[in-house]
Short mmCIF file of C-alpha atoms in Angstrom, two decimals:
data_model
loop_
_atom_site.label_atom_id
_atom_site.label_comp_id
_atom_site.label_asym_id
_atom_site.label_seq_id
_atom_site.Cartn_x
_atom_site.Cartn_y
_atom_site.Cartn_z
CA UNK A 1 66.99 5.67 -25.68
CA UNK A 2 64.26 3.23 -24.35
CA UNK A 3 61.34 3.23 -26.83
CA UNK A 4 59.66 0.56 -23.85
CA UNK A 5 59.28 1.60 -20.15
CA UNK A 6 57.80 -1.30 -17.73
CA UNK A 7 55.02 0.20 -15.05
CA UNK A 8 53.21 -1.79 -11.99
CA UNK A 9 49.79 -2.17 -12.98
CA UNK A 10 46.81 -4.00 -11.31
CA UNK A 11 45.02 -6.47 -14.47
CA UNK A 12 41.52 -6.82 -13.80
CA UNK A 13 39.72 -10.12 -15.01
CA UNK A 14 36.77 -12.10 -13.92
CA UNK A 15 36.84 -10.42 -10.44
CA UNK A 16 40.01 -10.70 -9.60
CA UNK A 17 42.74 -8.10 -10.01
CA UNK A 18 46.54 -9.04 -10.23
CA UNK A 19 49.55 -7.36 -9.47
CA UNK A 20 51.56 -6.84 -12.78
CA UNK A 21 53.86 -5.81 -14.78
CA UNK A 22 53.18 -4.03 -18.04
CA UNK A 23 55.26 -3.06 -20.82
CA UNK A 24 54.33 0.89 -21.81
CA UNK A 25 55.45 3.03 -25.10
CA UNK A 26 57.47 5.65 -24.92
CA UNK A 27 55.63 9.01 -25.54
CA UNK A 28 58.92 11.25 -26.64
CA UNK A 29 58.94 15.05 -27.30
CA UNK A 30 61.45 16.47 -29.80
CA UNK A 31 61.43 19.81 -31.04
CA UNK A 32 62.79 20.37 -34.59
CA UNK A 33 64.87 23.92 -34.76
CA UNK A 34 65.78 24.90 -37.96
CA UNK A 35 68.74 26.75 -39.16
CA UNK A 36 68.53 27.80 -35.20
CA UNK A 37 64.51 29.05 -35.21
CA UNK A 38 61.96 26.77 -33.63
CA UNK A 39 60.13 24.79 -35.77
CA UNK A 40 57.40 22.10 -34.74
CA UNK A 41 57.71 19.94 -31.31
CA UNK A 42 56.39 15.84 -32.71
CA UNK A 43 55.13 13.64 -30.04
CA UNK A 44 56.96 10.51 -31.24
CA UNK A 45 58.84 6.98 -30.29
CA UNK A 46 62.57 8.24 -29.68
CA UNK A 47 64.06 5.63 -32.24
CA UNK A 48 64.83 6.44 -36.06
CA UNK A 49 64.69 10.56 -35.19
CA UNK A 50 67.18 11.80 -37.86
CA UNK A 51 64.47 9.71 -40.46
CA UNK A 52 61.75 11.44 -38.42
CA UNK A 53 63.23 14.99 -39.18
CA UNK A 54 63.99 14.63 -42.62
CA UNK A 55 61.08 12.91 -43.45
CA UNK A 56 59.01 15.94 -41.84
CA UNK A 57 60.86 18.55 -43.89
CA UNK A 58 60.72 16.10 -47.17
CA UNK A 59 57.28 16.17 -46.56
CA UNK A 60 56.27 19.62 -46.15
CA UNK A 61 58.13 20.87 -48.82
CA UNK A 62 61.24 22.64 -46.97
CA UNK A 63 63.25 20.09 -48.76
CA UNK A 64 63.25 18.21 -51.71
CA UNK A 65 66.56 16.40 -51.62
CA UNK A 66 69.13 15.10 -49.35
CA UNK A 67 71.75 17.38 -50.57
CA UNK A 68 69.72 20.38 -49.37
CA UNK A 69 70.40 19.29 -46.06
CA UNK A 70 73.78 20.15 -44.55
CA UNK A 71 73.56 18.49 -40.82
CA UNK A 72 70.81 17.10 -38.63
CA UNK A 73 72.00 17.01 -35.21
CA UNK A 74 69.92 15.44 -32.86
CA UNK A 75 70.39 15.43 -28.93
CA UNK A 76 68.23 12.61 -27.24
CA UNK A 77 68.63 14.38 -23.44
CA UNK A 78 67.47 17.40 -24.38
CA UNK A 79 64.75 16.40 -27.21
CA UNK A 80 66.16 18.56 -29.77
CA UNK A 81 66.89 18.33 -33.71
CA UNK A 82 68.96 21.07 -35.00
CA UNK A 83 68.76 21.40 -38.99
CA UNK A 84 70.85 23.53 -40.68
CA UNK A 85 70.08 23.71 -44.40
CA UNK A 86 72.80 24.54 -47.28
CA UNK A 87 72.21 28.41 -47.84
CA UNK A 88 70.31 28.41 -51.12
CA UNK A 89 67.44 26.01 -49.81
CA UNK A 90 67.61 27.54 -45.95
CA UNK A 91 66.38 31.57 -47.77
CA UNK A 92 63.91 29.46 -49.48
CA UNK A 93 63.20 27.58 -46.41
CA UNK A 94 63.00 31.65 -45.17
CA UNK A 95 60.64 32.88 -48.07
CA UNK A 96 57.72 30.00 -47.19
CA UNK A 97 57.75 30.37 -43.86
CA UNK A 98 58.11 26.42 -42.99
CA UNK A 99 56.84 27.16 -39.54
CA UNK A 100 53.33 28.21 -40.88
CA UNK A 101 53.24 25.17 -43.07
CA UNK A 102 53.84 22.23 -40.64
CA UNK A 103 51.15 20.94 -38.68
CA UNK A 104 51.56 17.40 -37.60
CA UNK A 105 48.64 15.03 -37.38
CA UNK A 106 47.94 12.01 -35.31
CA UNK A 107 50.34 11.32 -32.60
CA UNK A 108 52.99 13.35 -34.49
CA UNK A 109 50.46 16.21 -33.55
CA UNK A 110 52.34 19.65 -32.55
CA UNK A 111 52.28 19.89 -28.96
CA UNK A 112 49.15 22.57 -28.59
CA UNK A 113 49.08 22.29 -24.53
CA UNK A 114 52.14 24.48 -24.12
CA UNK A 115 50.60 27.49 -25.91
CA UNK A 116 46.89 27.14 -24.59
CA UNK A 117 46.09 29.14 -21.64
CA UNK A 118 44.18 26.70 -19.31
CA UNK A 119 46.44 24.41 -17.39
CA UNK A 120 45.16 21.13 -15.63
CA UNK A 121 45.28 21.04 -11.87
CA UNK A 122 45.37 18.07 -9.69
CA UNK A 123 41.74 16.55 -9.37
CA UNK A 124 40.70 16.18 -5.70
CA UNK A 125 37.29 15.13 -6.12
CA UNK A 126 37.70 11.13 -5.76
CA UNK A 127 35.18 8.37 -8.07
CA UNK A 128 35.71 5.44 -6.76
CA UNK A 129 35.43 2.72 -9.93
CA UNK A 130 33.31 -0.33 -9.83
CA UNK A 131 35.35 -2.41 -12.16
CA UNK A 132 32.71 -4.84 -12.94
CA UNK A 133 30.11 -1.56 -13.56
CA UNK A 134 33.14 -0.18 -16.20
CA UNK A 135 33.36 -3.22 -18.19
CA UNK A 136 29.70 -3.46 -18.66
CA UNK A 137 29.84 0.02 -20.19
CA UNK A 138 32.10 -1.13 -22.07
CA UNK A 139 30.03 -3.29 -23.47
CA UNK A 140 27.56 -1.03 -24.39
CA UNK A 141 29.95 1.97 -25.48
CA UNK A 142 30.91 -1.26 -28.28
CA UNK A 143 27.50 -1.77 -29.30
CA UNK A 144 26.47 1.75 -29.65
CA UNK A 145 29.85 2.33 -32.30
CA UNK A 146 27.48 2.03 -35.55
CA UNK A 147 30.21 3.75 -37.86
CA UNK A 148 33.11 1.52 -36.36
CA UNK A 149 30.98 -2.15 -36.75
CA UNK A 150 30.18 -0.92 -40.38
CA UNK A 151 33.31 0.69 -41.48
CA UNK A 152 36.16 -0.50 -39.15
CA UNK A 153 37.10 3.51 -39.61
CA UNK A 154 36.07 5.53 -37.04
CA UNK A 155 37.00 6.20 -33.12
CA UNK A 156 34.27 6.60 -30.36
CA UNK A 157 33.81 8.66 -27.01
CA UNK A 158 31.51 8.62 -24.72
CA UNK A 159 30.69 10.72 -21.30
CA UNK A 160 29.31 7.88 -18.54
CA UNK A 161 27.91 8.24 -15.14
CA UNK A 162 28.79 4.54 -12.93
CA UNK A 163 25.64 3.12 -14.58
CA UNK A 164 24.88 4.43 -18.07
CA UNK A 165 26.15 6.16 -21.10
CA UNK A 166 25.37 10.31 -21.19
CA UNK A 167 26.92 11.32 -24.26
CA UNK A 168 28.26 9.69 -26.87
CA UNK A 169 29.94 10.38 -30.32
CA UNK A 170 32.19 9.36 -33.08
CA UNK A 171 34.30 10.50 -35.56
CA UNK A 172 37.39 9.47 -37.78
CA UNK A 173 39.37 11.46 -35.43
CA UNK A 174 39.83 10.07 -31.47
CA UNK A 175 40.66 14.17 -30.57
CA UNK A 176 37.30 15.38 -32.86
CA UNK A 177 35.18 12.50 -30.70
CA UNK A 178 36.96 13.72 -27.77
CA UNK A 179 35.99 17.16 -28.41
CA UNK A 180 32.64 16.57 -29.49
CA UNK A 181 31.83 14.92 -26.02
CA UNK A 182 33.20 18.26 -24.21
CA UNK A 183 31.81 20.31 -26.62
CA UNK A 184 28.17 19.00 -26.62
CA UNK A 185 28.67 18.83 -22.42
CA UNK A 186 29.53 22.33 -22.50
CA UNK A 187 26.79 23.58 -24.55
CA UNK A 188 23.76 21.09 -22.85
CA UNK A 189 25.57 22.14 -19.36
CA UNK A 190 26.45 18.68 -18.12
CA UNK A 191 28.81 18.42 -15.87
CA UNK A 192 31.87 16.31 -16.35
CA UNK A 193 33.53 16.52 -13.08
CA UNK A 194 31.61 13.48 -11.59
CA UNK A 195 31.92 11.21 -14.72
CA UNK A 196 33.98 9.32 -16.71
CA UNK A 197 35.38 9.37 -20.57
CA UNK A 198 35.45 6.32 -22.30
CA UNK A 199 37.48 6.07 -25.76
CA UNK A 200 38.07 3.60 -28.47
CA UNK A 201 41.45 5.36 -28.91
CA UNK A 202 45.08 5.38 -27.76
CA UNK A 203 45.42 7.05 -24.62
CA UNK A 204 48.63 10.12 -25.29
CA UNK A 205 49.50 13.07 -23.01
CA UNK A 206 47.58 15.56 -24.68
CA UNK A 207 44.63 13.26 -24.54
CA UNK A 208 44.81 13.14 -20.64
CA UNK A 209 45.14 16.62 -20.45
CA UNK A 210 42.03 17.46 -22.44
CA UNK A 211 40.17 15.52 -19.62
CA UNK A 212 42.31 16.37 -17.14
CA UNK A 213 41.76 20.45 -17.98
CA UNK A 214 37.61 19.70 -17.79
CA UNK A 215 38.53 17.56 -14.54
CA UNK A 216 37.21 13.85 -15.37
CA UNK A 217 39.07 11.77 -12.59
CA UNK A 218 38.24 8.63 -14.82
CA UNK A 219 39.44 7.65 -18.43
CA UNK A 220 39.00 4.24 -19.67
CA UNK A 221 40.45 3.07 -23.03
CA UNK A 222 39.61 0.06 -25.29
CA UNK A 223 43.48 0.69 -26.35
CA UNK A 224 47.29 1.40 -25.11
CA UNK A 225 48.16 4.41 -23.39
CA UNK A 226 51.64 6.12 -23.30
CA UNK A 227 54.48 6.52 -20.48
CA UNK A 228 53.77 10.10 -20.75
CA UNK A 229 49.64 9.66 -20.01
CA UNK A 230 50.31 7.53 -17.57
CA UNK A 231 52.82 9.56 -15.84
CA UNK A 232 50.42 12.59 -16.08
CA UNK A 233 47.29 10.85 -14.91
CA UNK A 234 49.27 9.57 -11.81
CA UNK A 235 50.79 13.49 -11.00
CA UNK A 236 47.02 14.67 -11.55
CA UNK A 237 45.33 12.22 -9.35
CA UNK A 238 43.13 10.19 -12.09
CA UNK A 239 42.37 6.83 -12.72
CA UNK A 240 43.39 5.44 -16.12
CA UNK A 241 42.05 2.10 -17.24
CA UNK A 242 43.64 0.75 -20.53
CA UNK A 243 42.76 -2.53 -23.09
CA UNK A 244 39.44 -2.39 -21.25
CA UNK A 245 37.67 -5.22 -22.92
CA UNK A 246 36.61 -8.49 -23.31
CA UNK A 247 36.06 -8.98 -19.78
CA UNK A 248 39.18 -7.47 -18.66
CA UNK A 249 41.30 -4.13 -17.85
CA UNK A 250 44.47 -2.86 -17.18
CA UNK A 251 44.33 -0.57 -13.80
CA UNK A 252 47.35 1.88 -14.90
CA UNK A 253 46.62 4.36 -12.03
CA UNK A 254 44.08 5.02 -9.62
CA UNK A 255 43.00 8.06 -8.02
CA UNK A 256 44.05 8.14 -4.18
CA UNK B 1 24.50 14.26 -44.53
CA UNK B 2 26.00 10.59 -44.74
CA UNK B 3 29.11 9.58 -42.64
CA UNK B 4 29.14 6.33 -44.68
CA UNK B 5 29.77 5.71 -48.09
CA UNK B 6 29.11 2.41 -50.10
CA UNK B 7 32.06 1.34 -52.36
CA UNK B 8 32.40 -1.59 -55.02
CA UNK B 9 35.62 -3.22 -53.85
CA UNK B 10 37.18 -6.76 -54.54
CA UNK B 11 37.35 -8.82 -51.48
CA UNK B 12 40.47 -11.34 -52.29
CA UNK B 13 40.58 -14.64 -49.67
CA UNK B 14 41.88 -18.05 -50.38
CA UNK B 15 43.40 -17.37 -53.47
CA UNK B 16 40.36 -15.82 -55.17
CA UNK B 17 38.86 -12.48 -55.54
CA UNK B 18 35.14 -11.04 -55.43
CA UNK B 19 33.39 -8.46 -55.82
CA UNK B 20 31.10 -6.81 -52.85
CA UNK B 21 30.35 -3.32 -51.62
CA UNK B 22 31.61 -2.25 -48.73
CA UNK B 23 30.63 0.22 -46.37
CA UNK B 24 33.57 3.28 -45.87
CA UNK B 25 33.78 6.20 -43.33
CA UNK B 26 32.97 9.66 -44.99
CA UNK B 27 36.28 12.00 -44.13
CA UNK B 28 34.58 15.61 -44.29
CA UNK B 29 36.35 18.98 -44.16
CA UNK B 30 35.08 21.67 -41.94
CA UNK B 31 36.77 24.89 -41.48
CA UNK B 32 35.79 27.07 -38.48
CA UNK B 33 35.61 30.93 -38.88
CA UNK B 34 35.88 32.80 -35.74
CA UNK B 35 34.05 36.19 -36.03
CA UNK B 36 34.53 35.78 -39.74
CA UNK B 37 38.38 35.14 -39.61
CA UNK B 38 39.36 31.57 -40.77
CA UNK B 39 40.62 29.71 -38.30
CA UNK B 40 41.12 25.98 -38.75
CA UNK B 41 40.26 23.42 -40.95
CA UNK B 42 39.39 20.18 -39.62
CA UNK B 43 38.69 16.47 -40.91
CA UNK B 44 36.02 14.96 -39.51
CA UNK B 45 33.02 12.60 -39.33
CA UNK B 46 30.04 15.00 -40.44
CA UNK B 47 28.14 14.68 -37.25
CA UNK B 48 27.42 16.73 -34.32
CA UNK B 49 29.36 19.43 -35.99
CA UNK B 50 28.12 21.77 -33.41
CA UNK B 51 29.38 20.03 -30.75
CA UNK B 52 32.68 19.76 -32.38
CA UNK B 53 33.21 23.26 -33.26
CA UNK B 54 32.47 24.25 -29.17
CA UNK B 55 34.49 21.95 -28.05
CA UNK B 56 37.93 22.72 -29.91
CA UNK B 57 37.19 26.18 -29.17
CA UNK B 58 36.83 25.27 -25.23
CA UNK B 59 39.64 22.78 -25.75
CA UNK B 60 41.63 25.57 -26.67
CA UNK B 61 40.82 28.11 -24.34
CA UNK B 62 39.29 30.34 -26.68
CA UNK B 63 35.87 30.25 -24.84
CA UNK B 64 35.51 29.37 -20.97
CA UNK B 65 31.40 28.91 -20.73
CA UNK B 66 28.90 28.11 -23.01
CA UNK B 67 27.18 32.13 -23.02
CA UNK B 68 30.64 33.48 -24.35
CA UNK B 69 29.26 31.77 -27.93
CA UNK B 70 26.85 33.82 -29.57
CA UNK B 71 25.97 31.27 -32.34
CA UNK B 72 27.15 28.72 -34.14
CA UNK B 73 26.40 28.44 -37.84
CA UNK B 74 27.49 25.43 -39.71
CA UNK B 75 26.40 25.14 -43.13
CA UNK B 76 27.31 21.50 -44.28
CA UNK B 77 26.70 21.41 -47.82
CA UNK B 78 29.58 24.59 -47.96
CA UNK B 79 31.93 22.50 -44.91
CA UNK B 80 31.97 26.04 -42.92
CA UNK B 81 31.04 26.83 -39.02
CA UNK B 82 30.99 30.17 -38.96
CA UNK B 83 31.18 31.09 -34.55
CA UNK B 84 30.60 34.17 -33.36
CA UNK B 85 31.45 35.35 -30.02
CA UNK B 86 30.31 38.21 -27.83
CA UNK B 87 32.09 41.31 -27.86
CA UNK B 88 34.31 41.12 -24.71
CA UNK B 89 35.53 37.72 -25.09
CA UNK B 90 36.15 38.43 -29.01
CA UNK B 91 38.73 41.05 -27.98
CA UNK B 92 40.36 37.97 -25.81
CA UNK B 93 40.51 35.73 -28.90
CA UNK B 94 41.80 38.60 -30.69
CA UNK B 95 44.38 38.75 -28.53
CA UNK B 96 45.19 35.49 -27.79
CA UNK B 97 45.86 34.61 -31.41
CA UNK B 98 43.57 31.33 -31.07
CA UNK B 99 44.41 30.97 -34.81
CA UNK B 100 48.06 30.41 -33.44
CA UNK B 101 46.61 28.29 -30.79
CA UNK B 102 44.61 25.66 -32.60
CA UNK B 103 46.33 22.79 -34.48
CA UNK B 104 44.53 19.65 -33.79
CA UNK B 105 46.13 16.30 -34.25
CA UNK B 106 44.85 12.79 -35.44
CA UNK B 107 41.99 12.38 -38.03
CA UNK B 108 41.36 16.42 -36.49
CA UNK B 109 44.74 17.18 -38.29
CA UNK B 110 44.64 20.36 -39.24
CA UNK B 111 45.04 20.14 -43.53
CA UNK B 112 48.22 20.40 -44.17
CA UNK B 113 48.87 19.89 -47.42
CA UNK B 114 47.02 22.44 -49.32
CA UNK B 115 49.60 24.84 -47.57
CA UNK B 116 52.24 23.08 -48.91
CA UNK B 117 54.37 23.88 -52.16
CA UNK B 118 54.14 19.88 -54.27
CA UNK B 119 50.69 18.99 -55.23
CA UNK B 120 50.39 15.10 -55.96
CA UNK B 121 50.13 14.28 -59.57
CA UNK B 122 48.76 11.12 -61.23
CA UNK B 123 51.06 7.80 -61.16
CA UNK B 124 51.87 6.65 -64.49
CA UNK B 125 54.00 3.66 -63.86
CA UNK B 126 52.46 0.65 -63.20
CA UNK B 127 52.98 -1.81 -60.55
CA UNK B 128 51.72 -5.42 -60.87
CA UNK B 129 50.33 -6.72 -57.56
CA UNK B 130 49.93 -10.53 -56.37
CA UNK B 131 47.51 -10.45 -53.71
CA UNK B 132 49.58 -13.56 -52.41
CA UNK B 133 53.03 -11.80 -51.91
CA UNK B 134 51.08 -9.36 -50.51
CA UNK B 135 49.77 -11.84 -47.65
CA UNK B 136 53.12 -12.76 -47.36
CA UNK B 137 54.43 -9.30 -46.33
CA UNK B 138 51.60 -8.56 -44.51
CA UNK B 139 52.82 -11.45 -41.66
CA UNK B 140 56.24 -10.60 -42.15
CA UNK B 141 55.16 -6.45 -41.56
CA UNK B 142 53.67 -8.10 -38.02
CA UNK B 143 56.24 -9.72 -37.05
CA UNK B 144 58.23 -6.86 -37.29
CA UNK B 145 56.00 -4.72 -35.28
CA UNK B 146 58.40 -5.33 -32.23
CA UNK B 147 56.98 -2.14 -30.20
CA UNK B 148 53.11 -2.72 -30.78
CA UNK B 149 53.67 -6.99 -30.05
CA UNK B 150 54.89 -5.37 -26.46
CA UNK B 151 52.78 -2.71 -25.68
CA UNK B 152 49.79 -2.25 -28.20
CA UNK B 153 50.26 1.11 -28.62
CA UNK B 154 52.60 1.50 -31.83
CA UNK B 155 52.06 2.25 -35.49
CA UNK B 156 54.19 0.23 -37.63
CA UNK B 157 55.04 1.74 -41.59
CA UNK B 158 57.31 0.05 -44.10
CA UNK B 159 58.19 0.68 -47.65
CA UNK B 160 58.58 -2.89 -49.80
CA UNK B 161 59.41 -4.44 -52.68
CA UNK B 162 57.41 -7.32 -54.02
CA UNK B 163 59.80 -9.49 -51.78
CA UNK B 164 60.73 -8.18 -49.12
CA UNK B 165 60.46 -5.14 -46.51
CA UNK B 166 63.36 -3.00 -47.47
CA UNK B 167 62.58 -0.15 -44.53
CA UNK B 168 60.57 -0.89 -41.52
CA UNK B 169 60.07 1.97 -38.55
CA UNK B 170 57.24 2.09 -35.96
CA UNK B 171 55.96 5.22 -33.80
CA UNK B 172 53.14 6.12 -31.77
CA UNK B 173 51.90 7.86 -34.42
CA UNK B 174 50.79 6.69 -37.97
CA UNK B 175 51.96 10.27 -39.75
CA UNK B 176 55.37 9.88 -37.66
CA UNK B 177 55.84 6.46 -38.79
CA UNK B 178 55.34 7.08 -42.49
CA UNK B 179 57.50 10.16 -42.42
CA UNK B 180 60.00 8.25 -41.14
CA UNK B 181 60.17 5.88 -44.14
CA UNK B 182 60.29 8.80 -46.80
CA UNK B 183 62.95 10.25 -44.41
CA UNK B 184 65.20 7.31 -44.25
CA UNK B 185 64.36 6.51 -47.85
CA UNK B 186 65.36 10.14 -48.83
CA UNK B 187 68.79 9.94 -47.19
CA UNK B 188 70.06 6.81 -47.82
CA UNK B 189 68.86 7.54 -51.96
CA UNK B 190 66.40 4.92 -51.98
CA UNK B 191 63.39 5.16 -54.44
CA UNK B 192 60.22 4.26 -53.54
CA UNK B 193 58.36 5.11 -56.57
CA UNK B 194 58.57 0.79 -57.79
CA UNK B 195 57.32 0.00 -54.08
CA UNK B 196 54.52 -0.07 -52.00
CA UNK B 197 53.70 1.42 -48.58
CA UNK B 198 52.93 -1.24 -45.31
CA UNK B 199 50.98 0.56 -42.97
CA UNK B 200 49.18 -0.20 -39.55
CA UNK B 201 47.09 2.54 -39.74
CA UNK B 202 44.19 3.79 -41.03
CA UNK B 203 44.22 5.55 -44.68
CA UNK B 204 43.08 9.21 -44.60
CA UNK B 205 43.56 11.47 -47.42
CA UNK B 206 46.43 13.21 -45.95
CA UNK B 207 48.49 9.83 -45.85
CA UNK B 208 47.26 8.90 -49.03
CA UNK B 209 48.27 12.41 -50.60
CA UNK B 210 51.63 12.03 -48.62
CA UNK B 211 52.27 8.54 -50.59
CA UNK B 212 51.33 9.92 -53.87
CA UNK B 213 53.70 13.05 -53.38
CA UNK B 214 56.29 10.29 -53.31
CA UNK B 215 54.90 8.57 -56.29
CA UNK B 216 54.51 5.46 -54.84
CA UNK B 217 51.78 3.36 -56.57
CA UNK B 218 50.77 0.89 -53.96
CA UNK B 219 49.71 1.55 -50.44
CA UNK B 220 48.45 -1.28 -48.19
CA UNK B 221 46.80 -1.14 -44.58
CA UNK B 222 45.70 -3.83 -42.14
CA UNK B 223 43.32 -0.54 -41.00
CA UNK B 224 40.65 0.87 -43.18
CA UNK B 225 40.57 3.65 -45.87
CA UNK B 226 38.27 6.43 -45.48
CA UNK B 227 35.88 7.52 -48.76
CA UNK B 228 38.57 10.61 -49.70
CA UNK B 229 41.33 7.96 -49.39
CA UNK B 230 39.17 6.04 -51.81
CA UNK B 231 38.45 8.38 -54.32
CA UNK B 232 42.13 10.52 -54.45
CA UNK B 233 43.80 6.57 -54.90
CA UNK B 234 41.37 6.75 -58.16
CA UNK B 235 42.26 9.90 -58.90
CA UNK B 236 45.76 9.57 -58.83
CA UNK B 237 45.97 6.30 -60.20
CA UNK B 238 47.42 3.94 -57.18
CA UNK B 239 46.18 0.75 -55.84
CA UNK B 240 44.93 0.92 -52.19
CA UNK B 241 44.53 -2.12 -50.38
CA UNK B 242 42.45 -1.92 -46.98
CA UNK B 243 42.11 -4.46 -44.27
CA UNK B 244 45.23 -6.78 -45.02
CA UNK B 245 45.61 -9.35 -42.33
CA UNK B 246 44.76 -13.07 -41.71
CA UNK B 247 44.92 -13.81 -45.38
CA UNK B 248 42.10 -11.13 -46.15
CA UNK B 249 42.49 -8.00 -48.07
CA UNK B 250 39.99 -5.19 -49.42
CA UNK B 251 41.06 -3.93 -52.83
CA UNK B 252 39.51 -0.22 -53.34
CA UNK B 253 41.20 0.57 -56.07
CA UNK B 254 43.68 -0.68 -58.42
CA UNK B 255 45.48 1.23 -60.90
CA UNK B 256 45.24 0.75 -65.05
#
């Protein structure tokens, strides 16, 4: 299965954009079941999978040796890993209730979209970008990361209008900064809808769809995004802008 | 309360080694009770807690507007935010089973690990580094990185000996990409308690705590450590190594 997928994009440097094209991870969903009950869903790279899945369980506890595991069977179409345990460890497996205990972080984070109740919707309302206006926040949204230039450790986030910086936040988490920016929006009642998000971190579906659901047609990254946000932000009308910096960008969509 | 720490480290360049302090990112814990049920435990940057707490909770669906929160509460010194809501959309959380809901992903990982059966214990055996070998592994680990050289968005992890990478896998996410060693290394019966851990990303406790539950004694990243990371690689005896690339490296700790 292709870990790579190529997309047209425009690049965006000293004025000028180009026609290009880009090479784009794979954002892959695989759900674990095991001994036939759901497990955990991983957003991963569809390479190394039967590593993934026993490395998961190995992890958590649900095994502790090879031998415990009688088959992993993993289907690539269908994004499925079916574990069946040897008997002894699969009543244990039973008895802790594995489900309850795994919670992927980072990336490898348990799909949460599926199971929340608000589902994004197409933005219609169109911001047109001035790409020359977006890399000079840029430039600002850099200067004002105090706890990255000291630490190297830490993502930001920040709400802008076309001209200045709103809100912005950071934490060792690019979801917490994420959340922090909606969060502190929601509670000092600014409105979203007309802005833009810009993040220090990798751009992945669930990402997009946490600005997509408060409807921010813009998202500019510092960093890479995935097939899958890419994919999304095109089917929900929104303009995504990755490796915005140094006096360039990469134009993945763009609203219409 | 701080979100950066000061650390003595040894900063080794050029074939020598000093000492400096160096500025880390605090990792903080902050579990959110909903109408005094526990709901999720986050790590964080301890800032704008507030803001983070309303936001996961609008992320989520569990509130819609800003007057569905009666009050937020967050006591720092404790790492609690207690939230209540008013009465009618309290029965909706109720019965939407936000606890279900909520499992946040990257640096916001929900803790896993205190829900899970092994506890890492201190490393006894000791591993000799030579910060030079290191630097050597460090380019070949790069060179490696196949999926991130092409599209910037890929963690790398690899499990080596003092030679040479023996397993290499990448992902778009850091956990994914570690779990995918200890998977691979668990099934073809390698041991990786003589070896050290390669990583692209940054060192939170959880991955830290993952390594040690693995017993390995040497974990190196060309991303940086946060405080926790710091102090449970003390704890637990193992060497952590921080910022690895262009013939630098941090040393945070280093075991005896």
């Amino acid at each position: 299965m292709d870990v790579i997928k190529q997309f047209e994009i425009s690049k965006y440097s000293g004025g000028t954009e180009e026609r290009a094209s880009d090479s784009v991870v794979v954002e892959y969903s695989l759900t674990i079941y095991l001994n036939e009950k759901e497990l955990v869903t991983l957003m991963c790279t569809p390479k190394s999978l039967d590593s993934l899945v026993a490395g998961v369980l190995y992890s958590e506890g649900v095994i502790e040796t090879a031998g415990q595991i009688e088959d992993i069977s993993v289907c690539e179409e269908d994004g499925t890993a079916h574990v069946t345990l040897i008997k002894e460890r699969a009543l244990f497996a039973e008895s802790m209730d594995a489900k309850a205990a795994i919670t992927k972080g980072s990336g490898g984070g348990k799909t949460i979209f599926d199971s929340s109740i608000e589902k994004p919707e197409r933005i219609e309302k169109r911001n047109v970008i001035d790409p020359d206006k977006i890399l000079a926040l840029c430039r600002q949204f850099e200067k004002r990361s105090e706890i990255f230039i000291k630490t190297g450790g830490a993502h930001s986030c920040a709400l802008c209008s076309q001209d200045e910086i709103i809100l912005f936040e950071e934490d060792i988490g690019r979801h917490n900064a994420l959340e922090k920016i909606f969060g502190k929006a929601l509670l000092d009642d600014i409105n979203p809808e007309d802005k833009m998000i810009f993040t220090s971190g990798r751009l992945s579906s669930e990402i997009i769809k946490k600005a997509a659901k408060r409807k921010v047609p813009v998202i500019v990254s510092r960093s890479a995004p995935t097939d899958a946000a890419v994919d999304i932000a095109k089917e929900l009308n929104m303009t995504l802008i990755g490796f915005a910096r140094g006096g360039r960008m990469n134009i993945y969509t763009r609203q219409v």
